[in-house]
Amino acid sequence: MIDNFGREINYLRISVTDRCNLRCRYCMPPEGCSHLIPHSEILTFEEILRVAQAAASIGIRKIRLTGGEPLIRHSVVDLIARMNEIDGIDEIDITTNGVLLGSMAEDLKRAGVRRVNVSLDTFDPEKYRLITRGGDIRNVLDGLDAAEKAGLTPIKINCVALRGFNDDEFKKFVELTREKDYRVRFIELMPIGHNDLGGDFGFISNQEILGMFPELESCGPQKFSVADEYRLPDAEGTVGFISALSHHFCATCNKIRLTSDGKIKPCLHSNEEIDVKNVLRNGTDEDVRNLLINSVGHKVAHHMLNEGAAPINRDMNKIGG
Ligand code: SAM
Ligand code: SF4
């Protein structure tokens, strides 16, 4: 489906839960549970599959499951296997913190997952514990190995760039792409929901990071990519920059989002939400389809964060990134 600004919308991100087994400081409030969405408000598998089916019928070809942490949703592998049966869906991917990948990678591959994005902001176990409020980095490293063995590749590594926290490790992330076919992506800190970084860490622009690595060569314009891709000469992998704030990625945006409590978000950086749960619970499949078409019509040309738009009031774990 083509939106009002000529962009082909073929990608649906589905947040299957707002719950998580970590509490990253830039994403979730420390209390975690007290703000969670009640179970009755979370879409069932049947409801998620109805949205996916309707989405496929209007031209969505790729689905990414996210969260919260998608791998903690009970029986998520079954959901994926059923989604994989939907005509028109060519690719199912997952964005995960990687903690459970060690035990789930093989099953995910069998169910139909093509590849995974794994979030990792540091290689230092202490710093990992600090930023995730208690996580054990060994689980993620095991998860990465398992994902590679299962063929959930090429693996993307999502690294939120934070001045004063991981800027001393950027070189290590970039160098990793020399020997591994990883797609490392630096993500600029976004002013979304709950940011509890304290005074010590803060925003650093991707432009500044790129300036630290003059040896990186541009891979040229990428269709349907929110990242500007670069490569070290002769490296296996690539280095990408997702710059929501300093550089609009809106011109190549090809997606809509479904939250775990049944809202369609036409734009990540806007508070506009369109309720699909009520239609799922009281309407027909045709109504769901029409609502999706209407949602694509609500996509804006570009976000207004730099022009003083209201901050996003959902925490990132309730959107899915
Ligand atoms: N739990 C999974 C994970 O961490 O990959 C999936 C959900 S998480 C909300 C999706 C992505 O959003 C992660 O890569 C995370 O680093 C990123 N993220 C969360 N809060 C962010 C923020 N305030 N600014 C930039 N990226 C953020
Ligand atoms: Fe959980 Fe992902 Fe948010 Fe971290 S970024 S708290 S892993 S949802």
CSV table of C-alpha atoms and ligand atoms in Angstrom, one decimal:
chain,number,residue,atom,x,y,z
A,1,MET,CA,0.0,0.0,0.0
A,2,ILE,CA,1.3,3.5,-0.9
A,3,ASP,CA,0.8,6.2,1.7
A,4,ASN,CA,-0.1,9.9,1.1
A,5,PHE,CA,3.6,10.7,0.7
A,6,GLY,CA,4.4,8.1,-1.9
A,7,ARG,CA,6.0,5.6,0.6
A,8,GLU,CA,5.3,1.9,0.2
A,9,ILE,CA,4.1,0.6,3.5
A,10,ASN,CA,5.0,-3.1,3.7
A,11,TYR,CA,6.2,-3.7,7.2
A,12,LEU,CA,4.3,-4.2,10.5
A,13,ARG,CA,6.0,-4.2,13.9
A,14,ILE,CA,4.0,-6.1,16.5
A,15,SER,CA,4.7,-5.7,20.2
A,16,VAL,CA,3.5,-9.0,21.7
A,17,THR,CA,4.0,-7.9,25.3
A,18,ASP,CA,4.9,-4.9,27.4
A,19,ARG,CA,6.6,-7.1,29.9
A,20,CYS,CA,10.3,-7.7,30.1
A,21,ASN,CA,13.0,-9.7,31.9
A,22,LEU,CA,15.3,-6.6,31.9
A,23,ARG,CA,14.7,-3.0,33.0
A,24,CYS,CA,16.9,-0.9,30.7
A,25,ARG,CA,17.3,2.6,32.1
A,26,TYR,CA,16.4,4.4,28.9
A,27,CYS,CA,13.3,2.3,28.3
A,28,MET,CA,11.5,1.1,31.4
A,29,PRO,CA,10.7,2.5,34.8
A,30,PRO,CA,12.5,0.8,37.6
A,31,GLU,CA,9.3,-0.4,39.3
A,32,GLY,CA,8.4,-2.3,36.1
A,33,CYS,CA,5.4,-4.2,37.1
A,34,SER,CA,3.3,-1.5,38.7
A,35,HIS,CA,2.7,0.1,35.3
A,36,LEU,CA,2.1,-3.0,33.3
A,37,ILE,CA,-1.0,-3.3,31.1
A,38,PRO,CA,-3.6,-5.8,32.6
A,39,HIS,CA,-3.7,-9.2,30.8
A,40,SER,CA,-7.3,-8.7,29.6
A,41,GLU,CA,-6.1,-5.6,27.7
A,42,ILE,CA,-3.4,-7.5,25.9
A,43,LEU,CA,-4.3,-8.9,22.5
A,44,THR,CA,-4.7,-12.7,22.3
A,45,PHE,CA,-2.8,-14.7,19.7
A,46,GLU,CA,-6.1,-15.0,17.7
A,47,GLU,CA,-6.4,-11.2,17.7
A,48,ILE,CA,-2.8,-10.7,16.7
A,49,LEU,CA,-3.2,-13.2,13.9
A,50,ARG,CA,-6.3,-11.4,12.6
A,51,VAL,CA,-4.4,-8.2,12.4
A,52,ALA,CA,-1.5,-9.9,10.6
A,53,GLN,CA,-3.9,-11.5,8.1
A,54,ALA,CA,-5.6,-8.2,7.4
A,55,ALA,CA,-2.2,-6.5,7.1
A,56,ALA,CA,-1.1,-9.1,4.6
A,57,SER,CA,-4.2,-8.4,2.6
A,58,ILE,CA,-3.2,-4.7,2.2
A,59,GLY,CA,0.4,-5.4,1.2
A,60,ILE,CA,2.3,-6.0,4.4
A,61,ARG,CA,5.1,-8.4,3.6
A,62,LYS,CA,7.3,-8.3,6.6
A,63,ILE,CA,6.5,-8.6,10.3
A,64,ARG,CA,8.9,-8.0,13.2
A,65,LEU,CA,7.9,-9.2,16.7
A,66,THR,CA,9.1,-7.0,19.5
A,67,GLY,CA,8.1,-6.0,23.0
A,68,GLY,CA,8.8,-5.6,25.9
A,69,GLU,CA,10.7,-8.8,25.5
A,70,PRO,CA,8.9,-10.9,22.8
A,71,LEU,CA,10.6,-14.1,23.9
A,72,ILE,CA,9.0,-14.1,27.3
A,73,ARG,CA,5.4,-14.2,25.9
A,74,HIS,CA,4.2,-17.7,26.6
A,75,SER,CA,4.1,-19.9,23.5
A,76,VAL,CA,5.4,-17.2,21.2
A,77,VAL,CA,7.0,-19.9,19.0
A,78,ASP,CA,3.5,-21.2,18.2
A,79,LEU,CA,2.3,-17.7,17.4
A,80,ILE,CA,5.2,-17.4,14.9
A,81,ALA,CA,4.5,-20.8,13.3
A,82,ARG,CA,0.9,-19.7,12.7
A,83,MET,CA,1.9,-16.3,11.4
A,84,ASN,CA,4.3,-18.0,9.0
A,85,GLU,CA,1.3,-19.7,7.4
A,86,ILE,CA,-0.3,-16.4,6.4
A,87,ASP,CA,-0.3,-15.9,2.6
A,88,GLY,CA,1.7,-12.8,1.7
A,89,ILE,CA,3.9,-12.7,4.7
A,90,ASP,CA,7.4,-13.3,3.3
A,91,GLU,CA,9.5,-12.5,6.4
A,92,ILE,CA,9.2,-12.7,10.1
A,93,ASP,CA,12.0,-11.2,12.3
A,94,ILE,CA,12.4,-10.6,16.0
A,95,THR,CA,14.0,-7.8,18.0
A,96,THR,CA,15.1,-9.2,21.3
A,97,ASN,CA,17.4,-8.6,24.3
A,98,GLY,CA,18.8,-12.0,23.5
A,99,VAL,CA,18.6,-13.3,27.1
A,100,LEU,CA,16.5,-16.3,26.1
A,101,LEU,CA,17.9,-16.9,22.6
A,102,GLY,CA,20.3,-19.6,23.9
A,103,SER,CA,17.5,-22.0,24.5
A,104,MET,CA,15.0,-20.7,21.9
A,105,ALA,CA,17.0,-20.0,18.7
A,106,GLU,CA,16.6,-23.4,17.1
A,107,ASP,CA,12.8,-23.5,17.8
A,108,LEU,CA,12.4,-19.9,16.4
A,109,LYS,CA,14.2,-20.8,13.2
A,110,ARG,CA,12.0,-23.9,12.8
A,111,ALA,CA,8.9,-21.8,13.4
A,112,GLY,CA,9.9,-19.5,10.6
A,113,VAL,CA,11.9,-16.6,12.0
A,114,ARG,CA,14.3,-15.4,9.4
A,115,ARG,CA,16.7,-13.3,11.5
A,116,VAL,CA,17.1,-11.5,14.8
A,117,ASN,CA,18.1,-8.0,16.1
A,118,VAL,CA,19.8,-8.4,19.4
A,119,SER,CA,20.2,-5.4,21.8
A,120,LEU,CA,23.6,-5.0,23.4
A,121,ASP,CA,25.0,-1.7,24.5
A,122,THR,CA,28.2,-2.8,26.2
A,123,PHE,CA,30.6,-5.7,26.3
A,124,ASP,CA,31.4,-5.0,30.0
A,125,PRO,CA,29.5,-7.3,32.4
A,126,GLU,CA,29.3,-4.6,35.1
A,127,LYS,CA,28.1,-1.9,32.8
A,128,TYR,CA,25.6,-4.3,31.3
A,129,ARG,CA,24.3,-5.0,34.8
A,130,LEU,CA,24.1,-1.3,35.4
A,131,ILE,CA,22.2,-0.3,32.2
A,132,THR,CA,19.8,-3.2,32.3
A,133,ARG,CA,19.3,-2.9,36.1
A,134,GLY,CA,20.6,-6.4,36.9
A,135,GLY,CA,21.1,-8.4,33.6
A,136,ASP,CA,23.8,-11.0,33.1
A,137,ILE,CA,25.7,-10.4,29.9
A,138,ARG,CA,26.6,-14.1,29.5
A,139,ASN,CA,23.0,-14.9,28.6
A,140,VAL,CA,23.2,-12.5,25.6
A,141,LEU,CA,26.6,-13.7,24.5
A,142,ASP,CA,25.3,-17.3,24.6
A,143,GLY,CA,22.2,-16.1,22.8
A,144,LEU,CA,24.2,-14.6,20.0
A,145,ASP,CA,26.2,-17.9,19.5
A,146,ALA,CA,23.0,-19.9,19.4
A,147,ALA,CA,21.4,-17.5,16.9
A,148,GLU,CA,24.4,-17.8,14.7
A,149,LYS,CA,24.4,-21.6,14.9
A,150,ALA,CA,20.6,-21.7,14.1
A,151,GLY,CA,21.1,-19.5,11.0
A,152,LEU,CA,19.1,-16.5,12.3
A,153,THR,CA,21.4,-14.4,10.2
A,154,PRO,CA,22.6,-11.8,9.4
A,155,ILE,CA,22.4,-10.8,13.1
A,156,LYS,CA,21.8,-7.1,13.8
A,157,ILE,CA,23.3,-5.7,17.0
A,158,ASN,CA,21.3,-2.7,18.4
A,159,CYS,CA,23.5,-0.4,20.5
A,160,VAL,CA,22.0,2.6,22.1
A,161,ALA,CA,24.8,5.2,22.0
A,162,LEU,CA,25.3,7.0,25.3
A,163,ARG,CA,27.9,9.6,26.0
A,164,GLY,CA,29.8,8.8,29.2
A,165,PHE,CA,28.5,5.2,29.2
A,166,ASN,CA,29.6,3.3,26.1
A,167,ASP,CA,31.5,5.9,24.0
A,168,ASP,CA,34.8,4.2,25.1
A,169,GLU,CA,33.5,1.0,23.4
A,170,PHE,CA,32.3,2.3,20.1
A,171,LYS,CA,35.6,1.2,18.5
A,172,LYS,CA,35.1,-2.4,19.8
A,173,PHE,CA,31.6,-2.5,18.2
A,174,VAL,CA,32.9,-1.2,14.9
A,175,GLU,CA,35.9,-3.6,15.0
A,176,LEU,CA,33.5,-6.5,15.6
A,177,THR,CA,32.3,-6.2,12.0
A,178,ARG,CA,35.8,-7.1,10.7
A,179,GLU,CA,35.5,-10.7,11.5
A,180,LYS,CA,31.8,-11.2,12.0
A,181,ASP,CA,29.0,-10.7,9.5
A,182,TYR,CA,27.1,-8.6,12.1
A,183,ARG,CA,25.1,-5.5,11.2
A,184,VAL,CA,26.0,-3.3,14.2
A,185,ARG,CA,23.7,-0.3,14.5
A,186,PHE,CA,24.2,2.7,16.7
A,187,ILE,CA,20.9,4.1,17.8
A,188,GLU,CA,20.5,7.6,19.0
A,189,LEU,CA,18.8,8.0,22.4
A,190,MET,CA,15.2,8.9,21.8
A,191,PRO,CA,13.2,11.1,24.2
A,192,ILE,CA,10.5,8.4,24.6
A,193,GLY,CA,8.7,7.5,27.8
A,194,HIS,CA,10.8,6.8,30.8
A,195,ASN,CA,14.5,7.9,30.6
A,196,ASP,CA,16.2,7.3,33.9
A,197,LEU,CA,19.9,7.6,33.0
A,198,GLY,CA,20.9,10.0,35.8
A,199,GLY,CA,23.1,12.9,35.1
A,200,ASP,CA,26.1,11.0,34.0
A,201,PHE,CA,25.1,9.6,30.6
A,202,GLY,CA,23.5,11.3,27.8
A,203,PHE,CA,22.7,11.9,24.1
A,204,ILE,CA,25.5,11.7,21.5
A,205,SER,CA,24.7,12.2,17.9
A,206,ASN,CA,25.5,9.6,15.3
A,207,GLN,CA,27.2,12.3,13.3
A,208,GLU,CA,29.7,12.6,16.1
A,209,ILE,CA,30.3,8.8,16.2
A,210,LEU,CA,30.7,8.6,12.5
A,211,GLY,CA,33.3,11.4,12.7
A,212,MET,CA,35.4,9.1,15.0
A,213,PHE,CA,35.7,6.5,12.2
A,214,PRO,CA,36.9,8.2,9.0
A,215,GLU,CA,37.8,4.7,7.6
A,216,LEU,CA,34.1,3.8,7.3
A,217,GLU,CA,32.9,3.8,3.7
A,218,SER,CA,29.2,4.4,2.8
A,219,CYS,CA,27.2,1.5,1.4
A,220,GLY,CA,25.1,4.0,-0.5
A,221,PRO,CA,21.3,4.6,-0.2
A,222,GLN,CA,19.4,1.7,1.2
A,223,LYS,CA,15.7,1.2,0.2
A,224,PHE,CA,13.5,0.6,3.2
A,225,SER,CA,16.2,1.1,5.7
A,226,VAL,CA,16.1,3.5,8.7
A,227,ALA,CA,19.9,3.1,9.1
A,228,ASP,CA,22.6,4.8,7.1
A,229,GLU,CA,24.9,1.8,6.4
A,230,TYR,CA,28.7,1.9,6.3
A,231,ARG,CA,31.5,-0.7,6.1
A,232,LEU,CA,35.1,-0.9,7.1
A,233,PRO,CA,37.3,-1.8,4.1
A,234,ASP,CA,37.2,-5.6,3.6
A,235,ALA,CA,35.0,-6.1,6.7
A,236,GLU,CA,32.5,-9.0,6.8
A,237,GLY,CA,29.7,-6.9,8.5
A,238,THR,CA,28.4,-3.4,8.4
A,239,VAL,CA,27.9,-0.5,10.7
A,240,GLY,CA,24.6,1.4,10.6
A,241,PHE,CA,23.4,4.6,12.2
A,242,ILE,CA,19.8,5.1,13.2
A,243,SER,CA,19.4,8.8,13.8
A,244,ALA,CA,15.9,9.6,14.8
A,245,LEU,CA,16.7,13.0,16.2
A,246,SER,CA,19.7,14.4,14.4
A,247,HIS,CA,18.6,13.3,10.9
A,248,HIS,CA,15.1,12.3,9.9
A,249,PHE,CA,14.7,8.7,8.8
A,250,CYS,CA,11.1,9.4,7.9
A,251,ALA,CA,11.5,9.6,4.1
A,252,THR,CA,12.2,5.9,3.9
A,253,CYS,CA,9.7,4.8,6.6
A,254,ASN,CA,7.8,1.8,5.4
A,255,LYS,CA,6.1,0.7,8.6
A,256,ILE,CA,3.1,0.8,11.0
A,257,ARG,CA,3.1,-0.5,14.5
A,258,LEU,CA,0.7,-2.6,16.6
A,259,THR,CA,1.1,-2.3,20.4
A,260,SER,CA,0.4,-5.2,22.7
A,261,ASP,CA,-2.8,-3.5,24.0
A,262,GLY,CA,-4.2,-3.2,20.5
A,263,LYS,CA,-3.4,0.3,19.2
A,264,ILE,CA,-2.0,1.0,15.8
A,265,LYS,CA,0.7,3.7,15.8
A,266,PRO,CA,1.2,5.2,12.4
A,267,CYS,CA,4.4,7.0,13.6
A,268,LEU,CA,6.8,6.0,16.4
A,269,HIS,CA,7.4,9.6,17.3
A,270,SER,CA,3.8,10.8,17.6
A,271,ASN,CA,1.2,10.2,20.3
A,272,GLU,CA,-1.5,9.4,17.7
A,273,GLU,CA,-2.9,5.9,18.3
A,274,ILE,CA,-5.8,4.2,16.5
A,275,ASP,CA,-7.7,1.6,18.6
A,276,VAL,CA,-7.9,-1.8,16.8
A,277,LYS,CA,-8.8,-3.9,19.8
A,278,ASN,CA,-12.4,-2.7,19.9
A,279,VAL,CA,-12.8,-3.5,16.2
A,280,LEU,CA,-11.2,-6.9,16.8
A,281,ARG,CA,-13.6,-7.6,19.6
A,282,ASN,CA,-16.7,-6.2,18.0
A,283,GLY,CA,-16.2,-6.0,14.3
A,284,THR,CA,-15.6,-8.1,11.1
A,285,ASP,CA,-12.4,-8.9,9.3
A,286,GLU,CA,-13.3,-6.3,6.7
A,287,ASP,CA,-13.6,-3.7,9.5
A,288,VAL,CA,-10.1,-4.6,10.7
A,289,ARG,CA,-8.8,-4.3,7.1
A,290,ASN,CA,-10.4,-0.9,6.7
A,291,LEU,CA,-9.0,0.3,10.0
A,292,LEU,CA,-5.5,-0.6,8.8
A,293,ILE,CA,-6.0,1.2,5.5
A,294,ASN,CA,-7.2,4.3,7.5
A,295,SER,CA,-4.1,4.0,9.7
A,296,VAL,CA,-1.7,4.1,6.7
A,297,GLY,CA,-3.6,7.3,5.7
A,298,HIS,CA,-2.7,8.8,9.0
A,299,LYS,CA,1.1,8.5,8.5
A,300,VAL,CA,2.7,11.9,8.7
A,301,ALA,CA,5.4,13.1,6.3
A,302,HIS,CA,8.0,13.3,9.1
A,303,HIS,CA,8.0,13.5,12.9
A,304,MET,CA,8.1,16.9,14.7
A,305,LEU,CA,10.4,16.1,17.6
A,306,ASN,CA,12.8,18.7,16.6
A,307,GLU,CA,10.0,21.3,16.1
A,308,GLY,CA,8.8,21.1,19.7
A,309,ALA,CA,6.2,18.3,19.4
A,310,ALA,CA,4.9,16.9,22.7
A,311,PRO,CA,7.1,14.1,24.1
A,312,ILE,CA,6.0,10.6,23.6
A,313,ASN,CA,4.0,9.5,26.6
A,314,ARG,CA,4.3,5.7,26.2
A,315,ASP,CA,7.4,3.9,27.5
A,316,MET,CA,9.4,2.2,24.8
A,317,ASN,CA,8.5,-1.2,26.2
A,318,LYS,CA,4.9,-0.4,25.4
A,319,ILE,CA,5.7,0.5,21.8
A,320,GLY,CA,8.4,-1.9,20.8
A,321,GLY,CA,11.0,0.3,19.3
B,1,SAM,N1,13.3,-6.1,24.5
B,1,SAM,C1,13.7,-6.1,23.1
B,1,SAM,C2,15.1,-5.4,22.9
B,1,SAM,O1,15.5,-4.8,23.9
B,1,SAM,O2,15.6,-5.6,21.9
B,1,SAM,C3,12.7,-5.5,22.1
B,1,SAM,C4,12.0,-4.2,22.6
B,1,SAM,S1,13.1,-2.8,22.8
B,1,SAM,C5,11.9,-1.5,23.3
B,1,SAM,C6,13.5,-2.4,21.1
B,1,SAM,C7,14.6,-1.5,20.9
B,1,SAM,O3,14.4,-0.2,21.4
B,1,SAM,C8,15.9,-1.9,21.6
B,1,SAM,O4,17.0,-2.0,20.7
B,1,SAM,C9,16.2,-0.8,22.6
B,1,SAM,O5,17.6,-0.6,22.8
B,1,SAM,C10,15.6,0.4,21.9
B,1,SAM,N2,15.2,1.4,22.9
B,1,SAM,C11,14.5,1.4,24.0
B,1,SAM,N3,14.4,2.6,24.6
B,1,SAM,C12,15.0,3.5,23.8
B,1,SAM,C13,15.3,4.9,23.8
B,1,SAM,N4,14.8,5.7,24.8
B,1,SAM,N5,16.0,5.4,22.8
B,1,SAM,C14,16.5,4.6,21.8
B,1,SAM,N6,16.3,3.3,21.7
B,1,SAM,C15,15.6,2.7,22.7
B,2,SF4,FE1,13.4,-4.7,28.0
B,2,SF4,FE2,14.1,-4.2,25.5
B,2,SF4,FE3,13.2,-2.2,27.1
B,2,SF4,FE4,15.5,-3.3,27.7
B,2,SF4,S1,15.0,-2.2,25.8
B,2,SF4,S2,13.9,-2.9,29.1
B,2,SF4,S3,15.3,-5.4,27.1
B,2,SF4,S4,12.0,-3.9,26.4
